[in-house]
Each structure stands twice: as C-alpha cells, then as structure tokens.
Amino acid sequence: MSVDHFDGALVRQLVASCDFQDAAHIPKALFSYISSVLSSREPNVYLIDLLPSLSAAVQAFLTGIGAFNRSPMPELEVARRRGRLLECLDAFMDEARLGQQSMSFMDALRANDRS
C-alpha cells in the first residue's frame, strides 16, 4: 500500500478485507484518516471521545489477526474482532460526517450574518 491519504471508505475497505500482512497498514491508514477529519478550528469532542475505543479495537484486531506475532487467533475470534473494529470505525466516520455538516452549517450562518 502506497497511498498517502486515506479517506474513511478506504480505511473501512482495508479493515473489512485485509489479511494479516495488509493489517500492518491499518495504523497508518487510520491515523491519516483521523488527522484529516480532526479540526483545530472547531475541535469535535465527540470524535475525541471515540478515539480510545477505536484504538483499543485496532489493537485487539491486530493482535487477533496475528499482525504482531504471526500467530493468529481462530477465524471466529478474528471475525468478531474485525466486526468490533468496523463498528467503532463506522461510529467515528458517522460522527466525523456530522461534525463536518455542522461546521458547514455554521459557516453558512456566519456568512449570512455578514451580509
């Protein structure tokens, strides 16, 4: 994988379909996506609140799939952990989308106030 910027859909696709070798790319892809949606202009406390569970789900999945020690857990457990990671990622992506819509709405209101 040589993509430098990942959007949420690419990260989700990577998580949903990766094997243990591709799983090593998840942290970089996820960090790229997270840093692209976090705004220093208007920090989103809800996104920040979701980071610990997302991080824990990534760590559990990577451990389960064998990315660290090449010793994967049984397929059923890997599937369970992948599902949990996808749930956390979906929640983060939904909140990022809502945050972006809220910022756009507030920008439009500010623009109307100036006119």
Coordinates of C-alpha atoms in Angstrom, one line a residue, residues 3-8 10-11 25-38 92:
V3 CA -1.5 5.6 -0.6
D4 CA -0.5 8.6 1.4
H5 CA -4.0 9.9 2.3
F6 CA -6.8 7.6 3.3
D7 CA -10.5 8.6 3.5
G8 CA -12.9 6.7 5.7
L10 CA -10.6 3.3 2.1
V11 CA -9.8 2.6 5.7
H25 CA -1.1 -0.9 7.2
I26 CA -4.2 -0.2 9.3
P27 CA -2.5 2.1 11.9
K28 CA -1.0 4.4 9.3
A29 CA -4.2 4.5 7.2
L30 CA -6.3 5.1 10.3
F31 CA -4.0 7.9 11.6
S32 CA -4.1 9.6 8.2
Y33 CA -7.9 9.5 8.2
I34 CA -8.2 10.7 11.8
S35 CA -5.8 13.6 11.2
S36 CA -7.7 14.6 8.1
V37 CA -11.1 14.9 9.9
L38 CA -9.9 16.5 13.2
F92 CA -16.2 7.5 14.1

